[in-house]
Short mmCIF file of C-alpha atoms in Angstrom, two decimals:
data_model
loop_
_atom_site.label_atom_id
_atom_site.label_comp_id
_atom_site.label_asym_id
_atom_site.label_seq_id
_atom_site.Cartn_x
_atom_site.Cartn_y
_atom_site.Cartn_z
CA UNK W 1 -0.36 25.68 -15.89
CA UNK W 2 -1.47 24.57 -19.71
CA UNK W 3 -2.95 21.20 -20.48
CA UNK W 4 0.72 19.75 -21.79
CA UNK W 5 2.77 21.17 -18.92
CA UNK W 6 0.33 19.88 -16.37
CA UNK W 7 0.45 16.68 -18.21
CA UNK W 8 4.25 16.39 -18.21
CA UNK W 9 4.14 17.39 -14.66
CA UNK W 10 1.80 14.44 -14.11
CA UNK W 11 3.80 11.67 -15.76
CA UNK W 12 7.06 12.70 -14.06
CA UNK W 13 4.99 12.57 -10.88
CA UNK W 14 4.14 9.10 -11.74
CA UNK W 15 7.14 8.07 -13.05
CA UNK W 16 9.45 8.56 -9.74
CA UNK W 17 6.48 6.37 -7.78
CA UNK W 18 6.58 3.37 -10.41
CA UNK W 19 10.58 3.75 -9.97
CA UNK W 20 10.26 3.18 -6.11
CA UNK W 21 7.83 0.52 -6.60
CA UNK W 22 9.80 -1.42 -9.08
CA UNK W 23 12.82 -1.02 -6.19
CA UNK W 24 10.68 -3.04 -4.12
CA UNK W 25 9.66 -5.57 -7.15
CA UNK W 26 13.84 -5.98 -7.58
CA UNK W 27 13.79 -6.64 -4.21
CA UNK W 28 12.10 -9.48 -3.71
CA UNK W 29 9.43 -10.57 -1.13
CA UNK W 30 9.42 -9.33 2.70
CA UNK W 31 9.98 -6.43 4.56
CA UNK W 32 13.18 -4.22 2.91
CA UNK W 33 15.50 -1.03 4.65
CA UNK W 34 14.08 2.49 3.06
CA UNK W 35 17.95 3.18 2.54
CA UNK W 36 17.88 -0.29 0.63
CA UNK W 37 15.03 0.80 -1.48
CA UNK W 38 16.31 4.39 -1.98
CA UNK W 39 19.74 3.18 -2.91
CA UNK W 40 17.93 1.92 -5.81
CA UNK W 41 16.39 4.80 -7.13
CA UNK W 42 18.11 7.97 -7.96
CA UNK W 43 16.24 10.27 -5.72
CA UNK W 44 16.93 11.37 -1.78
CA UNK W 45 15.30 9.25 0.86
CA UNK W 46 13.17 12.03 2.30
CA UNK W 47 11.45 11.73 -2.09
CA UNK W 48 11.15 7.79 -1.43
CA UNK W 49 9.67 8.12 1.83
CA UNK W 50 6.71 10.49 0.38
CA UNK W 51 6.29 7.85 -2.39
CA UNK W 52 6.55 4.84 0.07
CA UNK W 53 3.59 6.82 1.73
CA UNK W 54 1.56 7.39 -1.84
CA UNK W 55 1.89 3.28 -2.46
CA UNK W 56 0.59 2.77 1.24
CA UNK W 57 -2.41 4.69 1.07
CA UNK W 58 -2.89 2.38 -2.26
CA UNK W 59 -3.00 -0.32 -0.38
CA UNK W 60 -0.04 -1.55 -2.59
CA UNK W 61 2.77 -1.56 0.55
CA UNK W 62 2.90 -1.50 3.72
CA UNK W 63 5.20 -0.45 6.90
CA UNK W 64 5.81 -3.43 9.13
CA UNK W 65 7.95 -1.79 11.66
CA UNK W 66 9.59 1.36 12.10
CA UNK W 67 11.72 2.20 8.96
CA UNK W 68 11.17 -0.95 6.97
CA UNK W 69 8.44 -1.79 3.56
CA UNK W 70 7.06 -4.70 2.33
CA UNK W 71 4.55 -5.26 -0.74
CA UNK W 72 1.26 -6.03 -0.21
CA UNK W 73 1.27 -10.28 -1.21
CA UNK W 74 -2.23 -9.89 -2.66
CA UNK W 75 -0.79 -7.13 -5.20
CA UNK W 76 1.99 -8.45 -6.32
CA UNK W 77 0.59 -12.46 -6.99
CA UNK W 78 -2.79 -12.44 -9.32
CA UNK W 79 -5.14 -14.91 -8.21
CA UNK W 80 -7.17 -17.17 -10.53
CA UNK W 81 -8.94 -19.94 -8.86
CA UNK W 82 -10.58 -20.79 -12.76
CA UNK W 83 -6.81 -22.15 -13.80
CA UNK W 84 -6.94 -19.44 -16.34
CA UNK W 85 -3.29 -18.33 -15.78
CA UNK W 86 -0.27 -19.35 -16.27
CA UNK W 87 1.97 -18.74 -13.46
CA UNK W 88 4.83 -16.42 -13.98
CA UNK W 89 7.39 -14.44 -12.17
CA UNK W 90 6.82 -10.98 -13.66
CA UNK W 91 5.75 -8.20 -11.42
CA UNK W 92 2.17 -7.40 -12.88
CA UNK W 93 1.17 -4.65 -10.42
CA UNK W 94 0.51 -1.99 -13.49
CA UNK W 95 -0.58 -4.30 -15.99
CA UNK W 96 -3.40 -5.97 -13.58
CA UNK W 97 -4.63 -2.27 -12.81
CA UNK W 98 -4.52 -1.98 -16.83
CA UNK W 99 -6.41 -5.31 -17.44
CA UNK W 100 -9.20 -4.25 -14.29
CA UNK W 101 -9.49 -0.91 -16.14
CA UNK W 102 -10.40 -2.14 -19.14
CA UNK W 103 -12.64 -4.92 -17.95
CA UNK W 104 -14.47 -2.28 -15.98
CA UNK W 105 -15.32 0.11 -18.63
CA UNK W 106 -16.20 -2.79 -21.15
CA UNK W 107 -17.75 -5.56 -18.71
CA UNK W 108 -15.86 -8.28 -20.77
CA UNK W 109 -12.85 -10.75 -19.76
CA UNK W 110 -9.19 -9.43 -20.24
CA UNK W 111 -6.73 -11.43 -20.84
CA UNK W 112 -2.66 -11.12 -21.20
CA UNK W 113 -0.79 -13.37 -22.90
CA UNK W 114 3.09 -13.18 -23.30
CA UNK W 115 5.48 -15.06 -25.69
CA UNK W 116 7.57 -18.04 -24.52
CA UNK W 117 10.24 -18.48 -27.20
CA UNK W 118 11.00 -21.61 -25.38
CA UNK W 119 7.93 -24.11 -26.72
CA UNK W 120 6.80 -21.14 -29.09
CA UNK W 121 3.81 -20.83 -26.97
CA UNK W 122 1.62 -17.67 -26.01
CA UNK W 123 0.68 -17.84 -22.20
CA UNK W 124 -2.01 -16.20 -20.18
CA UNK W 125 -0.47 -14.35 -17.57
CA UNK W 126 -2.82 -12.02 -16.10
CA UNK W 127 -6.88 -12.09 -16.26
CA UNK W 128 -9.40 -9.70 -15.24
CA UNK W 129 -13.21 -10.47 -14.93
CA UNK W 130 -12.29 -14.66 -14.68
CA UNK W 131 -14.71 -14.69 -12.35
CA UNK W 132 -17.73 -13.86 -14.69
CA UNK W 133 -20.60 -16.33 -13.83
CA UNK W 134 -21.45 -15.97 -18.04
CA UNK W 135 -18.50 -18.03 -17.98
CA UNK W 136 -19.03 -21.51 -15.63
CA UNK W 137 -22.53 -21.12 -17.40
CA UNK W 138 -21.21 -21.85 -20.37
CA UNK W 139 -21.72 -25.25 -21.66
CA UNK W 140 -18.13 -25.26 -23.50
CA UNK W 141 -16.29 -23.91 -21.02
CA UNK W 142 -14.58 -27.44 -20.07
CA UNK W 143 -11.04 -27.95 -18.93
CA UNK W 144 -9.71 -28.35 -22.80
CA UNK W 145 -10.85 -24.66 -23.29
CA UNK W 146 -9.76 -23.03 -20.02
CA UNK W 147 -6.14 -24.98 -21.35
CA UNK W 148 -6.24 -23.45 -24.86
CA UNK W 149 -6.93 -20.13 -23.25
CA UNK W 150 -4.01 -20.38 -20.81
CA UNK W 151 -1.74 -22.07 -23.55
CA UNK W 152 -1.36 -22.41 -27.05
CA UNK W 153 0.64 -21.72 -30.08
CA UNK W 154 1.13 -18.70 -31.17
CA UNK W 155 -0.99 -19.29 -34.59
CA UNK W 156 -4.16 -20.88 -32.56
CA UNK W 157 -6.09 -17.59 -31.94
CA UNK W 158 -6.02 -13.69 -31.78
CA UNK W 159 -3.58 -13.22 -28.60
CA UNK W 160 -1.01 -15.45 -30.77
CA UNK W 161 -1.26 -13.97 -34.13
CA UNK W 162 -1.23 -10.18 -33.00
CA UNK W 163 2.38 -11.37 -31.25
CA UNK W 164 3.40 -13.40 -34.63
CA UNK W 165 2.41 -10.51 -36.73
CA UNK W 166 4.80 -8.29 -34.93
CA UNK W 167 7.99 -10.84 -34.22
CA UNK W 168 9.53 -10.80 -37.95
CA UNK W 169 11.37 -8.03 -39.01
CA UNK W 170 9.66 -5.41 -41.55
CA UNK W 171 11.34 -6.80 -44.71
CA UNK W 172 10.31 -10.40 -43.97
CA UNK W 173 7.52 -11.62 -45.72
CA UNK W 174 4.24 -12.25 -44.45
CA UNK W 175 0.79 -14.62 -45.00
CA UNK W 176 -1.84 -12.64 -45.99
CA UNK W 177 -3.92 -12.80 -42.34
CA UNK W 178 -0.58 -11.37 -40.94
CA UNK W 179 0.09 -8.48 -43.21
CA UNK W 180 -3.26 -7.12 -42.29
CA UNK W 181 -2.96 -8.03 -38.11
CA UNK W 182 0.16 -6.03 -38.79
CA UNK W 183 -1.20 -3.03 -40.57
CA UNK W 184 -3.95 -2.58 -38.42
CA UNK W 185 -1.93 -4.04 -34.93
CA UNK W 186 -5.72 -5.59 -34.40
CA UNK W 187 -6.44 -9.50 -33.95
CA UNK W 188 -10.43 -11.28 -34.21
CA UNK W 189 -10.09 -15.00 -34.46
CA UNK W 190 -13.03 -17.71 -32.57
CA UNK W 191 -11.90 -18.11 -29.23
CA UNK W 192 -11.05 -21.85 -27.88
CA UNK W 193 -14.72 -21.46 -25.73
CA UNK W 194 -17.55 -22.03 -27.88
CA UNK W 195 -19.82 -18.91 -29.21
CA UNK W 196 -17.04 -16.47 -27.57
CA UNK W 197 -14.73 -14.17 -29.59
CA UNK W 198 -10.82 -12.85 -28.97
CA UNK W 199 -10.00 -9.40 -29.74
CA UNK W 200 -6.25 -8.64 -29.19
CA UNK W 201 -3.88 -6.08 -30.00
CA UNK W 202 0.16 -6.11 -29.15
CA UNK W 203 2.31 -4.35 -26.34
CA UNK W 204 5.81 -3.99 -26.79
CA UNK W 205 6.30 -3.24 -23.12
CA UNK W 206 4.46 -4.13 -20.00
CA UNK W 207 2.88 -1.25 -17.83
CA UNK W 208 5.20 -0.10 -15.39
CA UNK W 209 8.36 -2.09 -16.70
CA UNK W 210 11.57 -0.57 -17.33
CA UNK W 211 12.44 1.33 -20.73
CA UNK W 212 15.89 2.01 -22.17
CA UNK W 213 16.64 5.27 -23.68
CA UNK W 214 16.82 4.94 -27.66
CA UNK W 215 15.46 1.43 -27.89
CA UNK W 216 12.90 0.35 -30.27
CA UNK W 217 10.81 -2.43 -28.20
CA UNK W 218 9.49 -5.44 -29.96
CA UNK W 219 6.44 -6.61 -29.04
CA UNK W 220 6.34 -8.44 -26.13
CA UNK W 221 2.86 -9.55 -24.82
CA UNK W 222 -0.97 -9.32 -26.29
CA UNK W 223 -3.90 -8.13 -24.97
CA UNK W 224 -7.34 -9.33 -25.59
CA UNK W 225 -11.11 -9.19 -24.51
CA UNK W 226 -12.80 -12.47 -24.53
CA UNK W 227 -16.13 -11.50 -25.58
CA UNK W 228 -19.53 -13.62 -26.69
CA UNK W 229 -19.98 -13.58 -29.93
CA UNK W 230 -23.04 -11.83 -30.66
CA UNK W 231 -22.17 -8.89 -28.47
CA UNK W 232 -23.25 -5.82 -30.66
CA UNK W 233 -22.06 -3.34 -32.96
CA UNK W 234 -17.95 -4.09 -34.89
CA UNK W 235 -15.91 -5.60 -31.75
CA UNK W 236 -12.96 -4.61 -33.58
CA UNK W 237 -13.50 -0.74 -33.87
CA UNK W 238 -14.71 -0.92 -30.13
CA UNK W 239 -12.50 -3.39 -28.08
CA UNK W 240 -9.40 -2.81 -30.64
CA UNK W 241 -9.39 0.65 -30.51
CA UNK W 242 -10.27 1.20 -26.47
CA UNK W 243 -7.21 -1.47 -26.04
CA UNK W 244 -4.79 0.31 -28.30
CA UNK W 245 -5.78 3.63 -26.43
CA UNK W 246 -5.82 2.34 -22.73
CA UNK W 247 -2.26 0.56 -23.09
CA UNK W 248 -0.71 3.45 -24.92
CA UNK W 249 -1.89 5.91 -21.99
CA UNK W 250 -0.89 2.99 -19.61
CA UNK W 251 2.84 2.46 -21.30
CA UNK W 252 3.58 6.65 -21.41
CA UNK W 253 2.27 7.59 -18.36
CA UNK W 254 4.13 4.48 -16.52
CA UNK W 255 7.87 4.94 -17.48
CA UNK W 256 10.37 3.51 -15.67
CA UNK W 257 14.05 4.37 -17.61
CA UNK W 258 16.51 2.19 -16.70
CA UNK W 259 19.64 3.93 -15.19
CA UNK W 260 22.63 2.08 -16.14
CA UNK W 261 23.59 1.86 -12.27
CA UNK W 262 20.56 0.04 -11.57
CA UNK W 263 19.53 -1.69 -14.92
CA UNK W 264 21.88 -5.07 -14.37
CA UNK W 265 21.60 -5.24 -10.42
CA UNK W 266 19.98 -8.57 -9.52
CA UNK W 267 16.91 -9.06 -7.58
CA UNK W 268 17.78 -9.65 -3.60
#
């Protein structure tokens, strides 16, 4: 088997587990039927079964009695005892393995930040590495920064401006600062804590979530490293890049397409 077909082989693999996982995400908390969850996939229930069992020995689901699943609470709720995130209702199961890979091959904070079009805010909804003691240590890390962090507008900082950048339409024109976060879909502003730094770069759609044949995604959410500021060597060709390339690997390899049968059916 070559390097592509092996590779294609691999994200179809992938792809039919994050499809029954996300029929346990639509349905809601507490133990579920395997007919339920296979009636919301397209394959047979003896394929769902062997994926049921792949998620289980990931510690992501579990079998609480014979012929019934049930997510794993600690998997599908992030924890953040620093206030850090914003709460939100959107399953994060891929995206917090994305933000822990990245956090352990850099050492840094990652943060996610989505776009409410409501108050024209970004919001952090996922961290990894909030627990850093660099952090409490910090003589500026007070409640007003942990807020601005969490919540701000979208032209405050890095996580903001990468989404701004990417909102308007091609032909609409742009500040300066924006036409270049745009050309080079990389964000460096201050961040709100003292001596620390926000590298970001946009996702149009979140690990794991579903995709729709033929459409072009906008961008959705930003993701950043929260860095001191005298770490070494350009944190823009390191953190920017390794960001770009993680969530790009993260966003092919984790397609879910949404079937028309399934794509409207509520959550349970």
């Amino acid at each position: 088997m070559d390097t592509g077909t092996r590779r294609s082989h691999q994200r179809k693999e992938r792809d039919r587990t994050n499809a029954v996982l996300h029929a346990l995400l639509q349905l809601g908390p507490g133990p579920h039927k395997s007919s339920s969850i296979t009636a919301r996939t397209t394959m047979d229930e003896y394929e769902v079964r062997r994926r049921l069992l792949q998620l289980s020995k990931a510690n992501v689901c579990y079998r609480p009695r014979f012929g019934y699943w049930e997510l794993r609470p600690t998997t599908a709720v992030p924890t953040d005892p620093q206030g850090l995130v914003h709460p939100s209702t959107t399953p994060l199961l891929d995206a917090t393995l994305l933000l822990d890979g990245i956090h352990s091959r850099t050492q840094q904070i990652v943060l996610l930040h989505t776009y409410s079009p409501i108050t024209g805010e970004r919001l952090c909804i996922a961290a990894s590495g909030a627990h850093d003691g660099r952090l409490s240590r910090e003589p500026g890390f007070t409640p007003w920064a942990v807020h601005r962090l969490s919540r701000a507008p979208l032209d405050s900082d890095a996580p903001g401006l990468v989404i701004l950048a990417n909102l308007v339409g091609h032909d609409t024109p742009l500040r300066q600062d924006l036409r270049q976060i745009r050309s080079t879909q990389v964000a460096l502003t201050d961040a709100p804590l003292r001596g620390w730094i926000l590298v970001s770069v946009p996702l149009r759609r979140l690990p794991g979530a579903p995709a729709i044949p033929g459409a072009e995604p906008r961008v959705i959410a930003a993701l950043s490293i929260l860095a001191p500021a005298h770490v070494q060597g350009d944190p823009v060709a390191a953190y920017g890049r390794l960001m770009q390339n993680a969530a790009r690997t993260a966003t092919e390899t984790s397609v879910i397409v949404a079937h028309p049968r399934f794509a409207a059916t509520p959550a349970a």
